[in-house]
Amino acid sequence: MAAQTNPPRTLFDKIWDDHIVRTDEHDTALLYIDRQLVHEVTSPQAFEGLRLAGRKPRRPEANLAVPDHNVPTSDRHLGIVDPISRLQVETLEANCREFGIQLFAMGDPRQGIVHVIGPEQGLTQPGMTVVCGDSHTSTHGAFGALAFGVGTSEVEHVLATQCLLQRKPKSMLVSVDGELGRGITAKDVVLAIIGEIGTAGGTGHVIEYAGDAIQALSMEGRMTVCNMSIEAGARAGLIGIDEKTIDYLRDRPRSPKGEVFEQAADYWRSLNSDPGAEYDRVVRIDAANIRPQVTWGTSPEMVVPVDSEVPNPDAVADPVKAGSYRHALTYMGLEPLTPIAEIGIDKVFIGSCTNGRIEDLRAAAEVAKGRHVADSVMLAMVVPGSGLVKQQAEAEGLDRIFIDAGFEWRDPGCSMCLAMNADRLEAGERCAATSNRNFEGRQGQGGRTHLVSPAMAAAAAVAGRFVDVREF
Amino acid sequence: MQPFETFRGAVMPLDRANVDTDAIIPKQFLKSIQRTGFGANLFDEWRYLDHGEPGQDCAGRPLNPDFVLNDPRYGKAKILLARHNFGCGSSREHAPWALADHGFRVLIAPSFADIFRQNAIKNGLLPIVLDEQTIDALFALAGGAVPLEIEVDLKGQRLQPSSGEPIAFEIDAFHRHCLLNGLDDIGLTLERADEIAAYEQRRQQQVPWLFASAAT
Ligand code: SF4
């Protein structure tokens, strides 16, 4: 049979091939998009574009919208105080009404960060193409979906046509082999990968994560890894399907039901790379070498294990790299060779689409339990990724653990991940954050961000400085 | 979109690697629901000494004299010369909007972040990738007392610096075609509506659950 002589394909190849509507003479594919998630920051100009051209969404029901970037995380009953943020959220509401798109509004218990609620609702399913006007759309790849961030023009393009014009990216396999040590989390894995391949290491590629250590991760952990694919420069990250994926999807509100679920699950099980499939690039990482990671600079690749020190730019041969190290150290207010464990912090942020899911809150609560935030830490906040994560955490009593330990327990949203709402760092303040970007000014102008796992963030809150959570 | 025509412009050298979209346009300006007006806040945190907020008149704000954009030599620059991984970070299209609104038409770097590069092209900005050595040479030329000028010929895929040899560059044929003709992608795709409908019908047979009404 012809099918058997086909060369082995990667998971990425399979999803890509299944979504080609047509290919043009320039080798650009018209790619069908199954699902689009919409938030308030990158959509207003897209809806405006539709309106100006007199166009309608092709399949309004293929979209779901939610405000997350601008929403306040406390005193929600007061509404959004900042008039400009409020206008943006209200514009989203008005656009969804006008164009017939479902919205989880601020008061809805299902509201949350767009990349947390997609999987939580079962909106993200294996084999799909998923887009959102947000780079961390890569998160959804944990379900064996091809999920990537797009710009506002492309948001409009998908609304109008349910398709995108795309050149096929290259493929890259990142295999994390062997077993992770005790206390090493998905966040440490992905930071270690970025440290290894660099923030441009995945440019032009879709990364597939594989290997025993990835297989062993929970779905939440896999989402954390795929989430930060963009910090490795990749457009998307994905992981093959196994029974964990299928179990997670069972009984989600938007998952198929009954017999159709079983039919879907059979198909989903076929969504793995074939043995012998070829990748354009392969990177292998030994899981046993991964230690708890802490970023020291202003790019996620500027990362070291907690039991080491800030690097010395003088020892860096490449002059451009040495220059950016010096720049970063000045911005971060750090001296070369300072041990990471001697860096004291002012604030702690636990949340974001990287680490704002229930498992993350459990890991942080386990460390916080029976302890207290250090006096030198002026604010330690926990921001659940969604209203449902918040409910679950409260049902498990995690909120009490955090509050008793001196953490603030907030309402769901992006919050201090990018500080578009009132939650932010002041100039010079140093933060242990579970989010994904440590760029200059990301958490507030002049703010200094160190990226860590939830357990490491909680431990830093208690100690007032970075500590190795394995010895905590 | 305006068709991209050959032009000659001055080069502003921005000698930093990994310039991210948060640096190109800080998040507070993302609250706008418009597509225009971002130029005055391009590189806001590097460019001004105070903290910028949306809606503010930037004319009276204190400028950072050390930032290259404030150097009078580059006041009229249309070409931005940068280091590797330019535009990394978020998918915000506000970044190319700000660059274009300020007056840039061409970006030259050893590499660009993927989403940023796509967004740039959709807004008529031409991202050109050149090897590190050529970039180093251009940085050396651009730092002189008289700004370097380059003639950009997209059709011929050629740069002609005011001093030195012409430089050929590669660009994806489809992107080149769109830029040269100022094509609207959505209009192009809508011409394929029948093919899209046929695809949907086929998929509906194979994976019906993807087409079940999603609303709950
Ligand atoms: S949590 Fe942060 S990274 Fe995630 S979507 Fe929100 S702003 Fe973006």
Tab-separated table of N, CA, C and O in Angstrom, chain A residues 139-234:
chain	number	residue	atom	x	y	z
A	139	THR	N	2.044	27.424	24.804
A	139	THR	CA	1.616	26.607	25.953
A	139	THR	C	0.756	25.416	25.530
A	139	THR	O	0.889	24.314	26.046
A	140	HIS	N	-0.164	25.678	24.596
A	140	HIS	CA	-1.166	24.676	24.217
A	140	HIS	C	-0.552	23.477	23.490
A	140	HIS	O	-1.217	22.471	23.296
A	141	GLY	N	0.694	23.623	23.083
A	141	GLY	CA	1.398	22.523	22.430
A	141	GLY	C	1.578	21.319	23.331
A	141	GLY	O	1.839	20.213	22.855
A	142	ALA	N	1.422	21.512	24.640
A	142	ALA	CA	1.532	20.392	25.583
A	142	ALA	C	0.524	19.304	25.260
A	142	ALA	O	0.697	18.157	25.654
A	143	PHE	N	-0.540	19.669	24.532
A	143	PHE	CA	-1.583	18.708	24.186
A	143	PHE	C	-1.393	18.130	22.787
A	143	PHE	O	-2.323	17.593	22.199
A	144	GLY	N	-0.207	18.292	22.230
A	144	GLY	CA	-0.005	17.801	20.881
A	144	GLY	C	-0.794	18.613	19.875
A	144	GLY	O	-1.281	18.089	18.872
A	145	ALA	N	-0.968	19.899	20.167
A	145	ALA	CA	-1.612	20.821	19.217
A	145	ALA	C	-0.512	21.699	18.649
A	145	ALA	O	0.484	21.963	19.322
A	146	LEU	N	-0.706	22.165	17.414
A	146	LEU	CA	0.237	23.127	16.868
A	146	LEU	C	-0.299	24.508	17.227
A	146	LEU	O	-1.302	24.959	16.677
A	147	ALA	N	0.342	25.138	18.195
A	147	ALA	CA	-0.201	26.367	18.775
A	147	ALA	C	0.862	27.444	18.743
A	147	ALA	O	1.963	27.235	19.226
A	148	PHE	N	0.523	28.572	18.151
A	148	PHE	CA	1.538	29.624	18.086
A	148	PHE	C	0.924	31.017	18.160
A	148	PHE	O	-0.247	31.219	17.835
A	149	GLY	N	1.735	31.954	18.602
A	149	GLY	CA	1.308	33.332	18.742
A	149	GLY	C	1.316	34.040	17.405
A	149	GLY	O	2.116	33.727	16.524
A	150	VAL	N	0.399	34.973	17.245
A	150	VAL	CA	0.313	35.743	16.004
A	150	VAL	C	0.157	37.222	16.352
A	150	VAL	O	-0.205	37.564	17.473
A	151	GLY	N	0.414	38.075	15.372
A	151	GLY	CA	0.220	39.504	15.566
A	151	GLY	C	-1.233	39.883	15.302
A	151	GLY	O	-2.048	39.046	14.906
A	152	THR	N	-1.522	41.155	15.506
A	152	THR	CA	-2.908	41.608	15.385
A	152	THR	C	-3.444	41.477	13.957
A	152	THR	O	-4.609	41.138	13.763
A	153	SER	N	-2.603	41.730	12.948
A	153	SER	CA	-3.074	41.561	11.563
A	153	SER	C	-3.490	40.125	11.322
A	153	SER	O	-4.439	39.855	10.584
A	154	GLU	N	-2.761	39.201	11.936
A	154	GLU	CA	-3.098	37.781	11.759
A	154	GLU	C	-4.337	37.401	12.568
A	154	GLU	O	-5.095	36.522	12.148
A	155	VAL	N	-4.534	38.035	13.710
A	155	VAL	CA	-5.779	37.814	14.461
A	155	VAL	C	-6.955	38.149	13.549
A	155	VAL	O	-7.922	37.391	13.430
A	156	GLU	N	-6.836	39.286	12.879
A	156	GLU	CA	-7.897	39.727	11.958
A	156	GLU	C	-8.049	38.737	10.802
A	156	GLU	O	-9.160	38.392	10.399
A	157	HIS	N	-6.925	38.263	10.298
A	157	HIS	CA	-6.922	37.315	9.196
A	157	HIS	C	-7.655	36.027	9.583
A	157	HIS	O	-8.458	35.492	8.817
A	158	VAL	N	-7.390	35.549	10.792
A	158	VAL	CA	-8.045	34.318	11.252
A	158	VAL	C	-9.529	34.569	11.489
A	158	VAL	O	-10.371	33.743	11.129
A	159	LEU	N	-9.861	35.700	12.070
A	159	LEU	CA	-11.283	36.003	12.276
A	159	LEU	C	-12.016	35.972	10.935
A	159	LEU	O	-13.071	35.358	10.807
A	160	ALA	N	-11.418	36.623	9.942
A	160	ALA	CA	-12.114	36.775	8.656
A	160	ALA	C	-12.121	35.496	7.834
A	160	ALA	O	-13.071	35.240	7.094
A	161	THR	N	-11.078	34.675	7.946
A	161	THR	CA	-10.918	33.569	6.989
A	161	THR	C	-10.758	32.195	7.645
A	161	THR	O	-10.780	31.192	6.952
A	162	GLN	N	-10.523	32.159	8.965
A	162	GLN	CA	-10.244	30.912	9.690
A	162	GLN	C	-8.945	30.267	9.185
A	162	GLN	O	-8.701	29.078	9.392
A	163	CYS	N	-8.123	31.059	8.509
A	163	CYS	CA	-6.868	30.541	7.952
A	163	CYS	C	-5.746	31.541	8.182
A	163	CYS	O	-5.980	32.696	8.519
A	164	LEU	N	-4.529	31.072	7.967
A	164	LEU	CA	-3.350	31.930	7.986
A	164	LEU	C	-2.435	31.530	6.839
A	164	LEU	O	-2.404	30.362	6.452
A	165	LEU	N	-1.700	32.496	6.316
A	165	LEU	CA	-0.686	32.186	5.305
A	165	LEU	C	0.629	31.947	6.033
A	165	LEU	O	1.110	32.821	6.743
A	166	GLN	N	1.191	30.777	5.882
A	166	GLN	CA	2.392	30.438	6.645
A	166	GLN	C	3.375	29.638	5.808
A	166	GLN	O	2.973	28.756	5.052
A	167	ARG	N	4.659	29.917	6.027
A	167	ARG	CA	5.714	29.026	5.519
A	167	ARG	C	5.966	27.989	6.591
A	167	ARG	O	5.932	28.308	7.771
A	168	LYS	N	6.239	26.782	6.181
A	168	LYS	CA	6.452	25.750	7.192
A	168	LYS	C	7.771	25.986	7.940
A	168	LYS	O	8.831	26.047	7.308
A	169	PRO	N	7.717	26.111	9.267
A	169	PRO	CA	8.970	26.240	10.021
A	169	PRO	C	9.759	24.927	9.995
A	169	PRO	O	9.242	23.888	9.588
A	170	LYS	N	11.002	25.004	10.436
A	170	LYS	CA	11.814	23.786	10.567
A	170	LYS	C	11.438	23.074	11.860
A	170	LYS	O	10.739	23.634	12.696
A	171	SER	N	11.955	21.856	12.004
A	171	SER	CA	11.614	21.100	13.211
A	171	SER	C	12.857	20.861	14.045
A	171	SER	O	13.968	20.746	13.523
A	172	MET	N	12.638	20.806	15.336
A	172	MET	CA	13.760	20.608	16.253
A	172	MET	C	13.278	19.676	17.357
A	172	MET	O	12.165	19.836	17.855
A	173	LEU	N	14.098	18.715	17.686
A	173	LEU	CA	13.758	17.815	18.787
A	173	LEU	C	14.615	18.193	19.986
A	173	LEU	O	15.838	18.276	19.870
A	174	VAL	N	13.969	18.435	21.118
A	174	VAL	CA	14.717	18.610	22.363
A	174	VAL	C	14.347	17.428	23.248
A	174	VAL	O	13.203	17.295	23.670
A	175	SER	N	15.308	16.572	23.465
A	175	SER	CA	15.049	15.373	24.241
A	175	SER	C	15.723	15.510	25.605
A	175	SER	O	16.925	15.738	25.686
A	176	VAL	N	14.924	15.422	26.647
A	176	VAL	CA	15.474	15.509	28.008
A	176	VAL	C	15.486	14.089	28.556
A	176	VAL	O	14.445	13.532	28.915
A	177	ASP	N	16.659	13.509	28.545
A	177	ASP	CA	16.787	12.080	28.815
A	177	ASP	C	17.114	11.805	30.279
A	177	ASP	O	17.828	12.565	30.912
A	178	GLY	N	16.596	10.669	30.757
A	178	GLY	CA	16.883	10.249	32.118
A	178	GLY	C	15.893	10.852	33.087
A	178	GLY	O	14.848	11.368	32.697
A	179	GLU	N	16.258	10.803	34.371
A	179	GLU	CA	15.318	11.184	35.408
A	179	GLU	C	15.730	12.498	36.052
A	179	GLU	O	16.916	12.731	36.288
A	180	LEU	N	14.744	13.321	36.360
A	180	LEU	CA	15.031	14.578	37.053
A	180	LEU	C	15.326	14.293	38.514
A	180	LEU	O	14.731	13.389	39.110
A	181	GLY	N	16.200	15.096	39.074
A	181	GLY	CA	16.512	14.940	40.499
A	181	GLY	C	15.343	15.401	41.358
A	181	GLY	O	14.419	16.070	40.881
A	182	ARG	N	15.411	15.091	42.626
A	182	ARG	CA	14.365	15.479	43.568
A	182	ARG	C	14.257	17.014	43.605
A	182	ARG	O	15.268	17.709	43.623
A	183	GLY	N	13.024	17.516	43.599
A	183	GLY	CA	12.821	18.960	43.715
A	183	GLY	C	13.039	19.732	42.426
A	183	GLY	O	12.974	20.955	42.424
A	184	ILE	N	13.312	19.037	41.337
A	184	ILE	CA	13.508	19.734	40.057
A	184	ILE	C	12.180	19.737	39.303
A	184	ILE	O	11.555	18.691	39.141
A	185	THR	N	11.776	20.919	38.870
A	185	THR	CA	10.458	21.064	38.270
A	185	THR	C	10.560	21.368	36.772
A	185	THR	O	11.632	21.627	36.238
A	186	ALA	N	9.371	21.399	36.148
A	186	ALA	CA	9.290	21.709	34.716
A	186	ALA	C	9.922	23.070	34.414
A	186	ALA	O	10.555	23.261	33.375
A	187	LYS	N	9.761	24.023	35.331
A	187	LYS	CA	10.327	25.355	35.107
A	187	LYS	C	11.851	25.285	35.021
A	187	LYS	O	12.475	25.935	34.172
A	188	ASP	N	12.449	24.473	35.897
A	188	ASP	CA	13.906	24.325	35.866
A	188	ASP	C	14.347	23.672	34.559
A	188	ASP	O	15.371	24.034	33.991
A	189	VAL	N	13.531	22.729	34.100
A	189	VAL	CA	13.854	22.038	32.839
A	189	VAL	C	13.882	23.041	31.695
A	189	VAL	O	14.848	23.115	30.924
A	190	VAL	N	12.840	23.846	31.599
A	190	VAL	CA	12.767	24.733	30.436
A	190	VAL	C	13.791	25.861	30.549
A	190	VAL	O	14.399	26.258	29.550
A	191	LEU	N	14.048	26.348	31.757
A	191	LEU	CA	15.104	27.373	31.895
A	191	LEU	C	16.470	26.781	31.522
A	191	LEU	O	17.284	27.439	30.873
A	192	ALA	N	16.675	25.535	31.920
A	192	ALA	CA	17.953	24.889	31.576
A	192	ALA	C	18.081	24.712	30.054
A	192	ALA	O	19.163	24.906	29.482
A	193	ILE	N	16.959	24.386	29.406
A	193	ILE	CA	16.992	24.241	27.940
A	193	ILE	C	17.347	25.586	27.303
A	193	ILE	O	18.186	25.673	26.396
A	194	ILE	N	16.718	26.661	27.774
A	194	ILE	CA	16.981	27.987	27.200
A	194	ILE	C	18.432	28.401	27.470
A	194	ILE	O	19.092	28.986	26.606
A	195	GLY	N	18.905	28.093	28.662
A	195	GLY	CA	20.307	28.383	28.976
A	195	GLY	C	21.241	27.670	28.015
A	195	GLY	O	22.283	28.199	27.611
A	196	GLU	N	20.846	26.483	27.600
A	196	GLU	CA	21.666	25.663	26.711
A	196	GLU	C	21.603	26.152	25.254
A	196	GLU	O	22.628	26.344	24.620
A	197	ILE	N	20.382	26.371	24.746
A	197	ILE	CA	20.292	26.693	23.307
A	197	ILE	C	20.203	28.191	23.032
A	197	ILE	O	20.379	28.623	21.901
A	198	GLY	N	19.921	29.004	24.052
A	198	GLY	CA	19.860	30.458	23.891
A	198	GLY	C	18.490	30.927	23.446
A	198	GLY	O	17.674	30.141	22.950
A	199	THR	N	18.249	32.227	23.598
A	199	THR	CA	16.914	32.766	23.294
A	199	THR	C	16.645	32.809	21.798
A	199	THR	O	15.523	33.059	21.394
A	200	ALA	N	17.681	32.611	20.982
A	200	ALA	CA	17.427	32.540	19.541
A	200	ALA	C	17.629	31.113	19.039
A	200	ALA	O	17.547	30.849	17.846
A	201	GLY	N	17.862	30.195	19.965
A	201	GLY	CA	18.199	28.813	19.596
A	201	GLY	C	17.129	28.120	18.781
A	201	GLY	O	17.410	27.254	17.964
A	202	GLY	N	15.865	28.507	19.028
A	202	GLY	CA	14.772	27.834	18.336
A	202	GLY	C	14.176	28.661	17.207
A	202	GLY	O	13.162	28.269	16.633
A	203	THR	N	14.803	29.802	16.893
A	203	THR	CA	14.241	30.686	15.865
A	203	THR	C	13.999	29.921	14.564
A	203	THR	O	14.869	29.175	14.115
A	204	GLY	N	12.822	30.107	13.988
A	204	GLY	CA	12.488	29.444	12.728
A	204	GLY	C	12.072	27.992	12.893
A	204	GLY	O	11.821	27.321	11.902
A	205	HIS	N	12.004	27.514	14.133
A	205	HIS	CA	11.710	26.098	14.374
A	205	HIS	C	10.447	25.915	15.214
A	205	HIS	O	10.059	26.795	15.972
A	206	VAL	N	9.886	24.730	15.080
A	206	VAL	CA	8.910	24.244	16.049
A	206	VAL	C	9.640	23.167	16.847
A	206	VAL	O	10.244	22.272	16.267
A	207	ILE	N	9.608	23.322	18.166
A	207	ILE	CA	10.327	22.358	19.012
A	207	ILE	C	9.379	21.242	19.453
A	207	ILE	O	8.276	21.509	19.904
A	208	GLU	N	9.819	20.009	19.301
A	208	GLU	CA	9.102	18.908	19.956
A	208	GLU	C	9.933	18.466	21.162
A	208	GLU	O	11.130	18.211	21.040
A	209	TYR	N	9.289	18.434	22.325
A	209	TYR	CA	9.979	17.988	23.545
A	209	TYR	C	9.675	16.516	23.740
A	209	TYR	O	8.517	16.091	23.634
A	210	ALA	N	10.713	15.765	24.020
A	210	ALA	CA	10.527	14.338	24.240
A	210	ALA	C	11.556	13.865	25.259
A	210	ALA	O	12.305	14.653	25.820
A	211	GLY	N	11.572	12.574	25.486
A	211	GLY	CA	12.510	11.994	26.449
A	211	GLY	C	11.796	11.642	27.741
A	211	GLY	O	10.709	12.138	28.021
A	212	ASP	N	12.443	10.788	28.538
A	212	ASP	CA	11.809	10.260	29.763
A	212	ASP	C	11.371	11.378	30.698
A	212	ASP	O	10.310	11.306	31.307
A	213	ALA	N	12.215	12.385	30.825
A	213	ALA	CA	11.913	13.425	31.810
A	213	ALA	C	10.676	14.222	31.401
A	213	ALA	O	9.914	14.678	32.253
A	214	ILE	N	10.464	14.389	30.108
A	214	ILE	CA	9.277	15.101	29.630
A	214	ILE	C	8.044	14.205	29.799
A	214	ILE	O	6.996	14.643	30.263
A	215	GLN	N	8.205	12.928	29.444
A	215	GLN	CA	7.106	11.970	29.614
A	215	GLN	C	6.630	11.926	31.057
A	215	GLN	O	5.445	11.776	31.329
A	216	ALA	N	7.591	12.059	31.970
A	216	ALA	CA	7.246	11.921	33.384
A	216	ALA	C	6.513	13.155	33.918
A	216	ALA	O	5.923	13.110	34.997
A	217	LEU	N	6.546	14.255	33.195
A	217	LEU	CA	5.892	15.471	33.695
A	217	LEU	C	4.371	15.342	33.622
A	217	LEU	O	3.833	14.685	32.737
A	218	SER	N	3.697	16.017	34.538
A	218	SER	CA	2.235	16.123	34.487
A	218	SER	C	1.857	17.024	33.312
A	218	SER	O	2.716	17.688	32.721
A	219	MET	N	0.575	17.101	32.991
A	219	MET	CA	0.140	18.008	31.924
A	219	MET	C	0.475	19.451	32.287
A	219	MET	O	0.862	20.247	31.428
A	220	GLU	N	0.335	19.793	33.561
A	220	GLU	CA	0.677	21.161	33.993
A	220	GLU	C	2.145	21.449	33.725
A	220	GLU	O	2.508	22.509	33.220
A	221	GLY	N	2.987	20.488	34.068
A	221	GLY	CA	4.419	20.650	33.851
A	221	GLY	C	4.744	20.763	32.365
A	221	GLY	O	5.569	21.581	31.945
A	222	ARG	N	4.078	19.963	31.568
A	222	ARG	CA	4.313	20.012	30.119
A	222	ARG	C	3.902	21.377	29.567
A	222	ARG	O	4.540	21.917	28.655
A	223	MET	N	2.825	21.939	30.128
A	223	MET	CA	2.414	23.275	29.684
A	223	MET	C	3.472	24.317	30.044
A	223	MET	O	3.747	25.224	29.263
A	224	THR	N	4.066	24.170	31.219
A	224	THR	CA	5.125	25.107	31.626
A	224	THR	C	6.285	25.057	30.623
A	224	THR	O	6.817	26.092	30.216
A	225	VAL	N	6.657	23.855	30.224
A	225	VAL	CA	7.775	23.707	29.282
A	225	VAL	C	7.405	24.319	27.929
A	225	VAL	O	8.140	25.147	27.380
A	226	CYS	N	6.235	23.927	27.392
A	226	CYS	CA	5.848	24.443	26.074
A	226	CYS	C	5.654	25.954	26.116
A	226	CYS	O	5.969	26.655	25.148
A	227	ASN	N	5.153	26.450	27.223
A	227	ASN	CA	4.923	27.891	27.387
A	227	ASN	C	6.163	28.699	27.048
A	227	ASN	O	6.098	29.709	26.350
A	228	MET	N	7.318	28.247	27.537
A	228	MET	CA	8.531	29.048	27.362
A	228	MET	C	9.297	28.714	26.079
A	228	MET	O	10.417	29.182	25.893
A	229	SER	N	8.673	27.977	25.166
A	229	SER	CA	9.302	27.730	23.864
A	229	SER	C	9.658	29.050	23.187
A	229	SER	O	10.684	29.180	22.522
A	230	ILE	N	8.788	30.018	23.365
A	230	ILE	CA	9.000	31.327	22.732
A	230	ILE	C	10.238	32.009	23.311
A	230	ILE	O	10.941	32.722	22.594
A	231	GLU	N	10.538	31.761	24.572
A	231	GLU	CA	11.762	32.318	25.158
A	231	GLU	C	12.998	31.633	24.588
A	231	GLU	O	14.105	32.159	24.713
A	232	ALA	N	12.798	30.463	23.997
A	232	ALA	CA	13.909	29.809	23.298
A	232	ALA	C	13.897	30.197	21.823
A	232	ALA	O	14.619	29.627	21.015
A	233	GLY	N	13.046	31.156	21.464
A	233	GLY	CA	13.012	31.649	20.088
A	233	GLY	C	12.069	30.894	19.171
A	233	GLY	O	11.837	31.307	18.041
A	234	ALA	N	11.531	29.753	19.642
A	234	ALA	CA	10.695	28.920	18.765
A	234	ALA	C	9.295	29.489	18.672
A	234	ALA	O	8.805	30.117	19.602
